[in-house]
DNA sequence: CGGCATCCGGGAAGATACTG
DNA sequence: CAGTATCTTCCCGGATGCCG
């Protein structure tokens, strides 16, 4: 049997809609499909390439990632951009409106972290742990700190600025930071939220600290998870 | 209680997980499946029965609703409760933690309402329009109002209390309210957000107003949608 | 190598019918 | 009213391959 000659060249995802005027339902039409919100998460701290996204989202397959990027672009949440030569590679970048979803997405994370079934020992992406710092930061613990702390997760580098009871953290080269963590996001999470002593992680070679070690230890205490809910609600 | 023997008879949801320690990913493990968040939405203003939920969520099928209710109960977000006799019917009610998702869910709705592809003329459930009032309420427009406004959507009744630049709205009998709207949520939405004149809706028999008509007209102006994003982000 | 399209198996969602 | 059983459809996930 001959294929339908309709071949739109682009597959029409049919976008199963809720057909509901409620803004919440529309939000799900935009970002409710599997993986969509995690793609957004990975872009919240700046543009990424296709393969960077794949690496940060273990379990997503290439075709699904393609579909999500198409959907999010069509929704107006991100744009496909070509970097100027050299390195004329393609990146995906959130629009202004896309970036404005950050507070909602992070609030969701904070809310879900109270779940009894939440397992903080699973792997995390670099972006996840950095966003968690913005989310779980406790300003009351910063008394007197004025410092820059760097993070090196492979090619993904970030710098946190702690000053006047505020935290600003974003992508930046770590050179010149007062303390620098190097390793994987997962082990840094173990140090911050898992209560694993820094010395133990260093001994394992999982995480290394350069610069002001006392500052590094202190920095780890600035973040606290919200209290768990009782299993019986 | 040999739980293990149930393995073949009961459906195993398998709960396709993201296996990611990030709170955002865990949130999606909890409420990321299709329809789950809309079930939560429908329960945000109080318990509902199975068939009430079906009626409020046109398009959901009975088996999917059953699965979502099971999943949300297992997650600790709602409990299945039997009303005391008489009317010993079964209802689903959010837990404390479940109710605490309201602000996040509503923020999502406000964020998504800015979408260029949002169509406010689609049908809405009574709960949706009431939640939208909480979300889109503009306190600066209430000068001098001290009133109770009732809403009758079939068997779902609500009362809004406007006082001192605040809005409190919840399920309650409409008796004694200064103005009472009766009709469908969809037409009330057309009056509030669609700019359709109240008189036109009354003429069609889509919406009726009892009591203080001037107050009713004024009330409709208290809610404003956020500005749309430009299609090119 | 990055960015897709295509084919396929398994499983979730959708629709309908049926039961206590 | 409150679901269960069954069948179909379609999405997701994995593999392969094309093409610049």
Short mmCIF file of C-alpha atoms (C1' of nucleotides) in Angstrom, two decimals:
data_model
loop_
_atom_site.label_atom_id
_atom_site.label_comp_id
_atom_site.label_asym_id
_atom_site.label_seq_id
_atom_site.Cartn_x
_atom_site.Cartn_y
_atom_site.Cartn_z
CA UNK A 1 0.00 0.00 0.00
CA UNK A 2 1.29 3.35 -0.99
CA UNK A 3 2.03 5.86 1.69
CA UNK A 4 -0.25 8.78 1.96
CA UNK A 5 1.23 11.41 -0.23
CA UNK A 6 0.34 13.95 2.41
CA UNK A 7 3.98 13.70 3.58
CA UNK A 8 4.15 17.07 5.20
CA UNK A 9 7.91 16.52 5.43
CA UNK A 10 7.51 17.54 9.04
CA UNK A 11 5.78 15.03 11.22
CA UNK A 12 2.82 16.52 12.96
CA UNK A 13 3.06 15.52 16.64
CA UNK A 14 -0.72 15.99 16.88
CA UNK A 15 -0.09 17.63 20.24
CA UNK A 16 -2.77 15.91 22.21
CA UNK A 17 -4.36 18.90 23.90
CA UNK A 18 -6.48 19.18 27.02
CA UNK A 19 -8.83 21.62 25.26
CA UNK A 20 -9.26 23.58 28.46
CA UNK A 21 -9.12 27.36 28.78
CA UNK A 22 -7.60 27.08 32.25
CA UNK A 23 -4.07 28.44 32.35
CA UNK A 24 -2.88 25.40 34.22
CA UNK A 25 -4.11 23.10 31.49
CA UNK A 26 -2.48 25.31 28.90
CA UNK A 27 0.79 25.12 30.81
CA UNK A 28 0.59 21.36 30.45
CA UNK A 29 -0.09 21.73 26.74
CA UNK A 30 3.16 23.68 26.54
CA UNK A 31 5.49 21.83 28.89
CA UNK A 32 3.53 18.83 30.07
CA UNK A 33 5.03 16.20 27.80
CA UNK A 34 7.62 13.83 29.09
CA UNK A 35 11.08 15.39 29.43
CA UNK A 36 9.92 18.86 28.36
CA UNK A 37 10.33 20.50 31.76
CA UNK A 38 13.74 18.91 32.27
CA UNK A 39 14.89 20.28 28.93
CA UNK A 40 13.78 23.69 30.18
CA UNK A 41 15.65 23.11 33.42
CA UNK A 42 18.89 22.38 31.59
CA UNK A 43 18.59 25.63 29.65
CA UNK A 44 17.77 27.86 32.62
CA UNK A 45 21.42 28.73 33.17
CA UNK A 46 22.23 29.45 29.55
CA UNK A 47 22.21 27.97 26.04
CA UNK A 48 23.25 24.40 25.35
CA UNK A 49 23.97 22.25 22.36
CA UNK A 50 22.01 19.16 21.40
CA UNK A 51 24.61 16.78 22.72
CA UNK A 52 25.11 18.75 25.93
CA UNK A 53 21.41 18.29 26.58
CA UNK A 54 21.61 14.58 25.88
CA UNK A 55 24.48 14.23 28.28
CA UNK A 56 22.67 16.11 31.02
CA UNK A 57 19.49 14.10 30.60
CA UNK A 58 20.48 10.45 30.82
CA UNK A 59 17.59 8.37 29.55
CA UNK A 60 16.27 10.74 26.93
CA UNK A 61 16.58 9.48 23.39
CA UNK A 62 17.64 11.59 20.47
CA UNK A 63 14.32 11.54 18.69
CA UNK A 64 12.39 12.53 21.80
CA UNK A 65 14.82 15.37 22.43
CA UNK A 66 14.32 16.53 18.87
CA UNK A 67 10.56 16.48 19.31
CA UNK A 68 10.70 18.39 22.60
CA UNK A 69 12.99 21.05 21.17
CA UNK A 70 10.62 21.46 18.24
CA UNK A 71 7.63 21.70 20.53
CA UNK A 72 9.24 24.18 22.89
CA UNK A 73 10.42 26.29 19.99
CA UNK A 74 6.94 26.31 18.50
CA UNK A 75 5.53 27.29 21.88
CA UNK A 76 7.86 30.29 21.91
CA UNK A 77 9.86 29.09 24.90
CA UNK A 78 13.21 28.67 23.17
CA UNK A 79 14.98 29.59 19.98
CA UNK A 80 17.46 27.69 17.88
CA UNK A 81 20.49 29.90 17.43
CA UNK A 82 23.69 29.54 15.44
CA UNK A 83 26.82 30.74 17.16
CA UNK A 84 28.99 33.11 15.15
CA UNK A 85 32.09 31.55 13.60
CA UNK A 86 34.38 30.13 14.73
CA UNK A 87 32.65 27.30 16.56
CA UNK A 88 29.60 27.86 14.39
CA UNK A 89 27.70 25.25 16.30
CA UNK A 90 24.02 25.34 17.02
CA UNK A 91 22.64 26.04 20.45
CA UNK A 92 19.20 26.18 22.03
CA UNK A 93 18.42 29.19 24.15
CA UNK A 94 15.39 30.09 26.20
CA UNK A 95 13.43 33.19 25.30
CA UNK A 96 12.71 35.87 27.86
CA UNK A 97 9.42 34.18 28.62
CA UNK A 98 11.19 30.85 28.92
CA UNK A 99 13.60 32.25 31.48
CA UNK A 100 10.66 33.64 33.43
CA UNK A 101 9.62 30.07 34.23
CA UNK A 102 12.61 29.67 36.53
CA UNK A 103 10.90 30.63 39.76
CA UNK A 104 7.99 28.30 39.08
CA UNK A 105 10.23 25.38 38.13
CA UNK A 106 12.44 25.87 41.17
CA UNK A 107 9.42 26.21 43.46
CA UNK A 108 8.25 22.88 42.12
CA UNK A 109 11.60 21.38 43.03
CA UNK A 110 11.46 22.79 46.54
CA UNK A 111 7.94 21.50 47.00
CA UNK A 112 8.77 18.03 45.71
CA UNK A 113 11.93 17.78 47.79
CA UNK A 114 9.65 17.37 50.81
CA UNK A 115 8.37 14.08 49.40
CA UNK A 116 8.95 11.00 51.53
CA UNK A 117 9.93 9.12 48.39
CA UNK A 118 12.55 11.61 47.27
CA UNK A 119 15.96 9.99 46.94
CA UNK A 120 18.74 12.61 47.01
CA UNK A 121 21.45 10.06 46.29
CA UNK A 122 20.53 9.59 42.64
CA UNK A 123 22.66 11.25 39.94
CA UNK A 124 22.20 14.95 39.23
CA UNK A 125 23.25 17.23 36.42
CA UNK A 126 25.48 20.25 37.02
CA UNK A 127 22.60 22.60 36.27
CA UNK A 128 20.41 20.80 38.81
CA UNK A 129 22.82 21.24 41.68
CA UNK A 130 23.42 24.90 40.84
CA UNK A 131 19.68 25.58 40.66
CA UNK A 132 19.26 23.78 43.96
CA UNK A 133 21.71 26.23 45.51
CA UNK A 134 19.56 29.14 44.36
CA UNK A 135 16.53 27.34 45.76
CA UNK A 136 17.79 26.02 49.09
CA UNK A 137 20.01 28.95 50.01
CA UNK A 138 19.51 30.06 53.62
CA UNK A 139 20.49 33.71 53.89
CA UNK A 140 20.58 33.61 57.68
CA UNK A 141 23.68 31.42 57.61
CA UNK A 142 25.93 33.75 55.65
CA UNK A 143 26.96 36.17 58.40
CA UNK A 144 30.12 37.94 57.37
CA UNK A 145 30.84 35.93 54.26
CA UNK A 146 32.21 37.85 51.28
CA UNK A 147 33.60 35.34 48.84
CA UNK A 148 33.63 33.76 45.40
CA UNK A 149 33.30 30.00 45.10
CA UNK A 150 33.94 28.20 41.84
CA UNK A 151 32.56 24.90 40.54
CA UNK A 152 34.09 22.79 37.81
CA UNK A 153 31.95 19.97 36.49
CA UNK A 154 33.90 18.93 33.43
CA UNK A 155 33.34 21.69 30.90
CA UNK A 156 30.49 23.25 32.87
CA UNK A 157 31.87 25.97 35.13
CA UNK A 158 30.04 28.21 37.57
CA UNK A 159 30.91 30.86 40.12
CA UNK A 160 28.90 31.69 43.23
CA UNK A 161 29.18 35.16 44.71
CA UNK A 162 28.23 35.36 48.39
CA UNK A 163 27.91 38.88 49.71
CA UNK A 164 25.60 40.75 52.05
CA UNK A 165 23.42 37.75 52.77
CA UNK A 166 22.83 37.19 49.10
CA UNK A 167 23.85 34.49 46.67
CA UNK A 168 24.42 35.09 42.98
CA UNK A 169 25.48 32.10 40.96
CA UNK A 170 25.93 31.75 37.23
CA UNK A 171 28.13 30.34 34.50
CA UNK A 172 31.61 31.83 34.63
CA UNK A 173 35.26 30.77 34.56
CA UNK A 174 36.42 29.67 38.00
CA UNK A 175 39.78 31.44 37.82
CA UNK A 176 40.31 33.76 40.75
CA UNK A 177 37.65 32.25 42.99
CA UNK A 178 38.55 31.98 46.68
CA UNK A 179 37.68 28.30 46.72
CA UNK A 180 37.10 25.90 43.84
CA UNK A 181 35.27 22.58 43.82
CA UNK A 182 36.17 20.13 41.06
CA UNK A 183 34.37 16.85 40.48
CA UNK A 184 30.86 15.66 39.68
CA UNK A 185 27.60 17.28 40.62
CA UNK A 186 26.50 14.10 42.32
CA UNK A 187 29.31 14.11 44.85
CA UNK A 188 28.92 17.80 45.54
CA UNK A 189 25.27 17.06 46.29
CA UNK A 190 26.39 14.34 48.70
CA UNK A 191 28.53 16.91 50.47
CA UNK A 192 25.84 19.59 50.65
CA UNK A 193 22.68 17.59 51.25
CA UNK A 194 23.87 14.10 52.13
CA UNK A 195 26.04 15.16 55.02
CA UNK A 196 28.99 13.26 53.60
CA UNK A 197 32.21 14.80 55.00
CA UNK A 198 34.29 16.65 52.45
CA UNK A 199 37.39 14.77 53.57
CA UNK A 200 35.79 11.43 52.72
CA UNK A 201 34.91 12.58 49.22
CA UNK A 202 38.38 13.97 48.68
CA UNK A 203 39.96 10.76 49.85
CA UNK A 204 37.87 8.85 47.31
CA UNK A 205 39.01 11.28 44.65
CA UNK A 206 35.36 12.09 43.98
CA UNK A 207 35.72 15.77 44.74
CA UNK A 208 38.70 18.07 45.10
CA UNK A 209 38.92 21.46 46.73
CA UNK A 210 41.38 24.16 45.80
CA UNK A 211 41.99 27.42 47.64
CA UNK A 212 40.40 28.38 50.95
CA UNK A 213 39.37 25.09 52.49
CA UNK A 214 37.67 26.63 55.52
CA UNK A 215 35.52 28.72 53.21
CA UNK A 216 34.65 25.61 51.21
CA UNK A 217 33.49 23.79 54.33
CA UNK A 218 31.47 26.79 55.41
CA UNK A 219 29.90 27.19 51.98
CA UNK A 220 28.48 23.67 52.16
CA UNK A 221 26.43 24.64 55.20
CA UNK A 222 24.55 27.47 53.49
CA UNK A 223 21.96 25.14 51.97
CA UNK A 224 19.20 23.24 53.75
CA UNK A 225 16.49 20.99 52.40
CA UNK A 226 12.92 21.75 53.50
CA UNK A 227 11.48 19.39 56.14
CA UNK A 228 10.01 16.13 54.88
CA UNK A 229 6.29 15.62 55.06
CA UNK A 230 5.04 12.88 57.35
CA UNK A 231 4.26 9.80 55.24
CA UNK A 232 0.63 9.93 56.35
CA UNK A 233 0.10 13.49 55.15
CA UNK B 1 -0.45 -9.97 54.75
CA UNK B 2 1.35 -11.57 51.84
CA UNK B 3 1.64 -8.49 49.69
CA UNK B 4 3.96 -10.16 47.26
CA UNK B 5 1.33 -12.47 45.85
CA UNK B 6 -0.60 -9.66 44.25
CA UNK B 7 2.08 -9.26 41.64
CA UNK B 8 0.19 -10.64 38.69
CA UNK B 9 -3.37 -9.68 39.37
CA UNK B 10 -2.97 -6.02 40.20
CA UNK B 11 -1.64 -3.78 37.49
CA UNK B 12 1.88 -2.66 38.18
CA UNK B 13 2.12 0.99 37.13
CA UNK B 14 5.89 0.54 36.80
CA UNK B 15 6.15 4.24 37.42
CA UNK B 16 8.59 5.18 34.69
CA UNK B 17 10.96 7.31 36.69
CA UNK B 18 13.49 9.91 35.66
CA UNK B 19 16.02 8.48 38.16
CA UNK B 20 17.26 11.98 38.93
CA UNK B 21 17.89 13.38 42.40
CA UNK B 22 16.85 16.86 41.26
CA UNK B 23 13.70 18.02 43.01
CA UNK B 24 12.22 19.13 39.71
CA UNK B 25 12.60 15.67 38.26
CA UNK B 26 11.07 14.19 41.36
CA UNK B 27 8.13 16.55 41.06
CA UNK B 28 7.56 15.10 37.61
CA UNK B 29 7.75 11.59 39.03
CA UNK B 30 4.95 12.60 41.39
CA UNK B 31 2.65 14.72 39.24
CA UNK B 32 4.17 14.61 35.76
CA UNK B 33 1.93 12.00 34.23
CA UNK B 34 -0.85 13.03 31.97
CA UNK B 35 -3.93 14.45 33.79
CA UNK B 36 -2.29 14.22 37.22
CA UNK B 37 -1.89 17.94 37.74
CA UNK B 38 -5.44 18.62 36.57
CA UNK B 39 -6.77 16.12 39.06
CA UNK B 40 -4.86 18.03 41.71
CA UNK B 41 -6.35 21.27 40.43
CA UNK B 42 -9.88 19.97 40.75
CA UNK B 43 -9.25 19.02 44.37
CA UNK B 44 -7.61 22.29 45.42
CA UNK B 45 -10.92 23.77 46.57
CA UNK B 46 -12.08 20.74 48.49
CA UNK B 47 -12.83 17.02 48.20
CA UNK B 48 -14.63 15.55 45.23
CA UNK B 49 -16.14 12.26 44.24
CA UNK B 50 -14.98 10.10 41.36
CA UNK B 51 -17.77 11.16 39.05
CA UNK B 52 -17.42 14.83 39.96
CA UNK B 53 -13.82 14.60 38.83
CA UNK B 54 -14.82 12.92 35.57
CA UNK B 55 -17.35 15.63 34.91
CA UNK B 56 -14.83 18.40 35.57
CA UNK B 57 -12.18 16.82 33.37
CA UNK B 58 -13.83 16.18 30.03
CA UNK B 59 -11.60 13.86 28.07
CA UNK B 60 -10.22 11.80 30.92
CA UNK B 61 -11.28 8.18 30.87
CA UNK B 62 -12.32 6.22 33.92
CA UNK B 63 -9.34 3.90 33.97
CA UNK B 64 -6.84 6.72 33.66
CA UNK B 65 -8.56 8.61 36.46
CA UNK B 66 -8.36 5.49 38.61
CA UNK B 67 -4.65 5.15 37.92
CA UNK B 68 -3.96 8.81 38.70
CA UNK B 69 -5.88 8.68 41.95
CA UNK B 70 -3.92 5.58 42.95
CA UNK B 71 -0.64 7.20 42.05
CA UNK B 72 -1.41 10.46 43.84
CA UNK B 73 -2.55 8.56 46.91
CA UNK B 74 0.62 6.50 46.92
CA UNK B 75 2.66 9.68 46.57
CA UNK B 76 0.97 11.03 49.69
CA UNK B 77 -0.79 13.86 47.90
CA UNK B 78 -4.36 12.77 48.52
CA UNK B 79 -6.36 10.36 50.61
CA UNK B 80 -9.43 8.32 49.80
CA UNK B 81 -12.02 9.09 52.44
CA UNK B 82 -15.48 7.74 53.16
CA UNK B 83 -18.03 10.29 54.20
CA UNK B 84 -19.96 9.49 57.39
CA UNK B 85 -23.49 8.18 56.86
CA UNK B 86 -25.82 9.29 55.53
CA UNK B 87 -24.43 9.93 52.04
CA UNK B 88 -21.69 7.42 52.73
CA UNK B 89 -20.09 8.16 49.43
CA UNK B 90 -16.39 8.12 48.78
CA UNK B 91 -14.40 11.28 48.20
CA UNK B 92 -10.82 12.16 47.36
CA UNK B 93 -9.19 14.86 49.43
CA UNK B 94 -5.78 16.45 49.21
CA UNK B 95 -3.40 16.11 52.13
CA UNK B 96 -1.84 19.14 53.76
CA UNK B 97 1.15 18.73 51.47
CA UNK B 98 -1.16 18.40 48.49
CA UNK B 99 -2.88 21.67 49.33
CA UNK B 100 0.51 23.33 49.60
CA UNK B 101 0.98 22.86 45.87
CA UNK B 102 -1.69 25.48 45.18
CA UNK B 103 0.59 28.46 44.82
CA UNK B 104 2.88 26.61 42.42
CA UNK B 105 0.03 25.30 40.32
CA UNK B 106 -1.60 28.71 40.14
CA UNK B 107 1.71 30.40 39.31
CA UNK B 108 2.04 27.97 36.42
CA UNK B 109 -1.37 29.02 35.21
CA UNK B 110 -0.49 32.71 35.40
CA UNK B 111 2.75 32.09 33.56
CA UNK B 112 1.10 30.04 30.83
CA UNK B 113 -1.73 32.52 30.37
CA UNK B 114 0.82 34.82 28.71
CA UNK B 115 1.25 32.29 25.89
CA UNK B 116 0.39 33.51 22.41
CA UNK B 117 -1.37 30.21 21.78
CA UNK B 118 -3.58 30.40 24.83
CA UNK B 119 -7.25 30.27 23.89
CA UNK B 120 -9.45 31.63 26.70
CA UNK B 121 -12.67 30.74 24.91
CA UNK B 122 -12.38 26.99 25.50
CA UNK B 123 -14.50 25.37 28.21
CA UNK B 124 -13.45 25.67 31.85
CA UNK B 125 -14.42 23.89 35.01
CA UNK B 126 -15.93 25.76 37.97
CA UNK B 127 -12.79 25.16 40.01
CA UNK B 128 -10.65 26.61 37.21
CA UNK B 129 -12.50 29.89 37.07
CA UNK B 130 -12.51 30.26 40.85
CA UNK B 131 -8.77 29.56 41.03
CA UNK B 132 -8.24 32.07 38.23
CA UNK B 133 -9.93 34.70 40.38
CA UNK B 134 -7.46 34.04 43.17
CA UNK B 135 -4.67 34.25 40.63
CA UNK B 136 -5.67 37.23 38.52
CA UNK B 137 -7.14 39.37 41.29
CA UNK B 138 -5.94 42.97 41.13
CA UNK B 139 -6.13 44.47 44.61
CA UNK B 140 -5.71 48.02 43.33
CA UNK B 141 -9.15 47.90 41.72
CA UNK B 142 -11.17 47.18 44.84
CA UNK B 143 -11.33 50.64 46.40
CA UNK B 144 -14.18 50.78 48.81
CA UNK B 145 -15.72 47.44 48.04
CA UNK B 146 -17.11 45.45 50.95
CA UNK B 147 -19.27 42.71 49.56
CA UNK B 148 -20.09 39.06 49.15
CA UNK B 149 -20.53 37.63 45.67
CA UNK B 150 -21.96 34.17 45.10
CA UNK B 151 -21.44 31.76 42.21
CA UNK B 152 -23.72 28.88 41.31
CA UNK B 153 -22.36 26.42 38.77
CA UNK B 154 -24.88 23.62 39.04
CA UNK B 155 -24.16 21.92 42.33
CA UNK B 156 -20.82 23.69 42.80
CA UNK B 157 -21.33 26.85 44.82
CA UNK B 158 -18.77 29.43 45.90
CA UNK B 159 -18.74 32.75 47.70
CA UNK B 160 -16.21 35.52 47.22
CA UNK B 161 -15.60 37.95 50.07
CA UNK B 162 -14.13 41.27 48.97
CA UNK B 163 -12.94 43.46 51.81
CA UNK B 164 -10.01 45.77 52.52
CA UNK B 165 -8.37 45.14 49.15
CA UNK B 166 -8.41 41.40 49.71
CA UNK B 167 -10.27 38.54 48.08
CA UNK B 168 -11.24 35.37 49.89
CA UNK B 169 -13.12 32.83 47.86
CA UNK B 170 -14.14 29.31 48.76
CA UNK B 171 -16.94 26.78 48.59
CA UNK B 172 -20.02 28.00 50.44
CA UNK B 173 -23.78 28.34 49.97
CA UNK B 174 -24.63 31.47 48.04
CA UNK B 175 -27.58 32.46 50.23
CA UNK B 176 -27.23 35.97 51.56
CA UNK B 177 -24.62 37.13 49.05
CA UNK B 178 -25.03 40.69 47.76
CA UNK B 179 -24.88 39.50 44.17
CA UNK B 180 -25.18 36.01 42.74
CA UNK B 181 -24.05 34.69 39.38
CA UNK B 182 -25.76 31.58 38.08
CA UNK B 183 -24.72 29.74 34.93
CA UNK B 184 -21.68 27.97 33.56
CA UNK B 185 -18.05 28.68 34.35
CA UNK B 186 -17.35 29.15 30.66
CA UNK B 187 -19.73 32.07 30.27
CA UNK B 188 -18.54 33.70 33.45
CA UNK B 189 -15.04 33.48 32.01
CA UNK B 190 -16.29 35.19 28.87
CA UNK B 191 -17.64 38.01 31.02
CA UNK B 192 -14.49 38.43 33.11
CA UNK B 193 -11.72 37.80 30.60
CA UNK B 194 -13.42 37.85 27.22
CA UNK B 195 -14.92 41.30 27.57
CA UNK B 196 -18.36 40.00 26.68
CA UNK B 197 -20.98 42.35 28.12
CA UNK B 198 -23.01 40.89 30.94
CA UNK B 199 -26.21 41.99 29.28
CA UNK B 200 -25.42 39.94 26.19
CA UNK B 201 -24.86 36.81 28.24
CA UNK B 202 -28.03 37.37 30.21
CA UNK B 203 -30.02 37.85 27.04
CA UNK B 204 -28.72 34.52 25.77
CA UNK B 205 -29.72 32.92 29.06
CA UNK B 206 -26.11 31.84 29.53
CA UNK B 207 -25.65 33.68 32.78
CA UNK B 208 -28.07 35.27 35.23
CA UNK B 209 -27.40 37.81 37.92
CA UNK B 210 -29.39 38.18 41.10
CA UNK B 211 -29.10 40.96 43.67
CA UNK B 212 -26.90 44.03 43.30
CA UNK B 213 -26.32 44.33 39.59
CA UNK B 214 -23.96 47.29 39.85
CA UNK B 215 -21.79 45.32 42.22
CA UNK B 216 -21.81 42.37 39.82
CA UNK B 217 -20.59 44.57 36.97
CA UNK B 218 -17.91 46.05 39.18
CA UNK B 219 -16.79 42.64 40.38
CA UNK B 220 -16.05 41.51 36.85
CA UNK B 221 -13.45 44.26 36.50
CA UNK B 222 -11.33 43.08 39.42
CA UNK B 223 -9.48 40.49 37.36
CA UNK B 224 -6.91 41.07 34.65
CA UNK B 225 -4.90 38.65 32.57
CA UNK B 226 -1.13 39.20 32.43
CA UNK B 227 0.17 40.74 29.18
CA UNK B 228 0.80 38.34 26.33
CA UNK B 229 4.34 37.64 25.26
CA UNK B 230 5.32 38.78 21.82
CA UNK B 231 5.24 35.78 19.45
CA UNK B 232 8.96 36.17 18.73
CA UNK B 233 9.92 36.01 22.39
"C1'" DC C 1 30.41 14.65 15.13
"C1'" DG C 2 25.90 17.02 15.40
"C1'" DG C 3 21.19 16.88 14.04
"C1'" DC C 4 17.85 14.75 12.46
"C1'" DA C 5 14.57 10.83 10.00
"C1'" DT C 6 12.94 6.01 10.18
"C1'" DC C 7 11.59 1.51 11.88
"C1'" DC C 8 10.19 -1.30 15.74
"C1'" DG C 9 8.69 -3.26 20.47
"C1'" DG C 10 6.50 -2.20 24.73
"C1'" DG C 11 3.55 0.33 27.34
"C1'" DA C 12 0.64 4.22 28.55
"C1'" DA C 13 -3.51 6.70 27.14
"C1'" DG C 14 -8.19 6.78 25.05
"C1'" DA C 15 -12.77 4.74 24.18
"C1'" DT C 16 -16.32 1.60 25.14
"C1'" DA C 17 -18.68 -1.87 27.53
"C1'" DC C 18 -19.68 -4.05 31.61
"C1'" DT C 19 -20.32 -5.16 36.79
"C1'" DG C 20 -21.26 -4.65 41.99
"C1'" DC D 1 -22.18 5.82 41.51
"C1'" DA D 2 -17.62 3.86 41.40
"C1'" DG D 3 -14.99 1.78 39.32
"C1'" DT D 4 -13.01 -2.78 36.21
"C1'" DA D 5 -12.10 -5.23 31.74
"C1'" DT D 6 -10.86 -5.07 27.11
"C1'" DC D 7 -9.48 -3.37 22.84
"C1'" DT D 8 -7.32 0.15 19.99
"C1'" DT D 9 -4.34 3.99 19.23
"C1'" DC D 10 -0.44 6.46 19.93
"C1'" DC D 11 3.63 7.97 22.52
"C1'" DC D 12 8.03 6.74 24.37
"C1'" DG D 13 12.50 4.56 24.18
"C1'" DG D 14 16.18 2.24 21.61
"C1'" DA D 15 18.62 1.21 17.41
"C1'" DT D 16 20.05 2.26 13.00
"C1'" DG D 17 21.24 5.10 9.26
"C1'" DC D 18 21.47 9.38 6.40
"C1'" DC D 19 23.60 13.77 5.60
"C1'" DG D 20 25.98 18.01 6.26
#
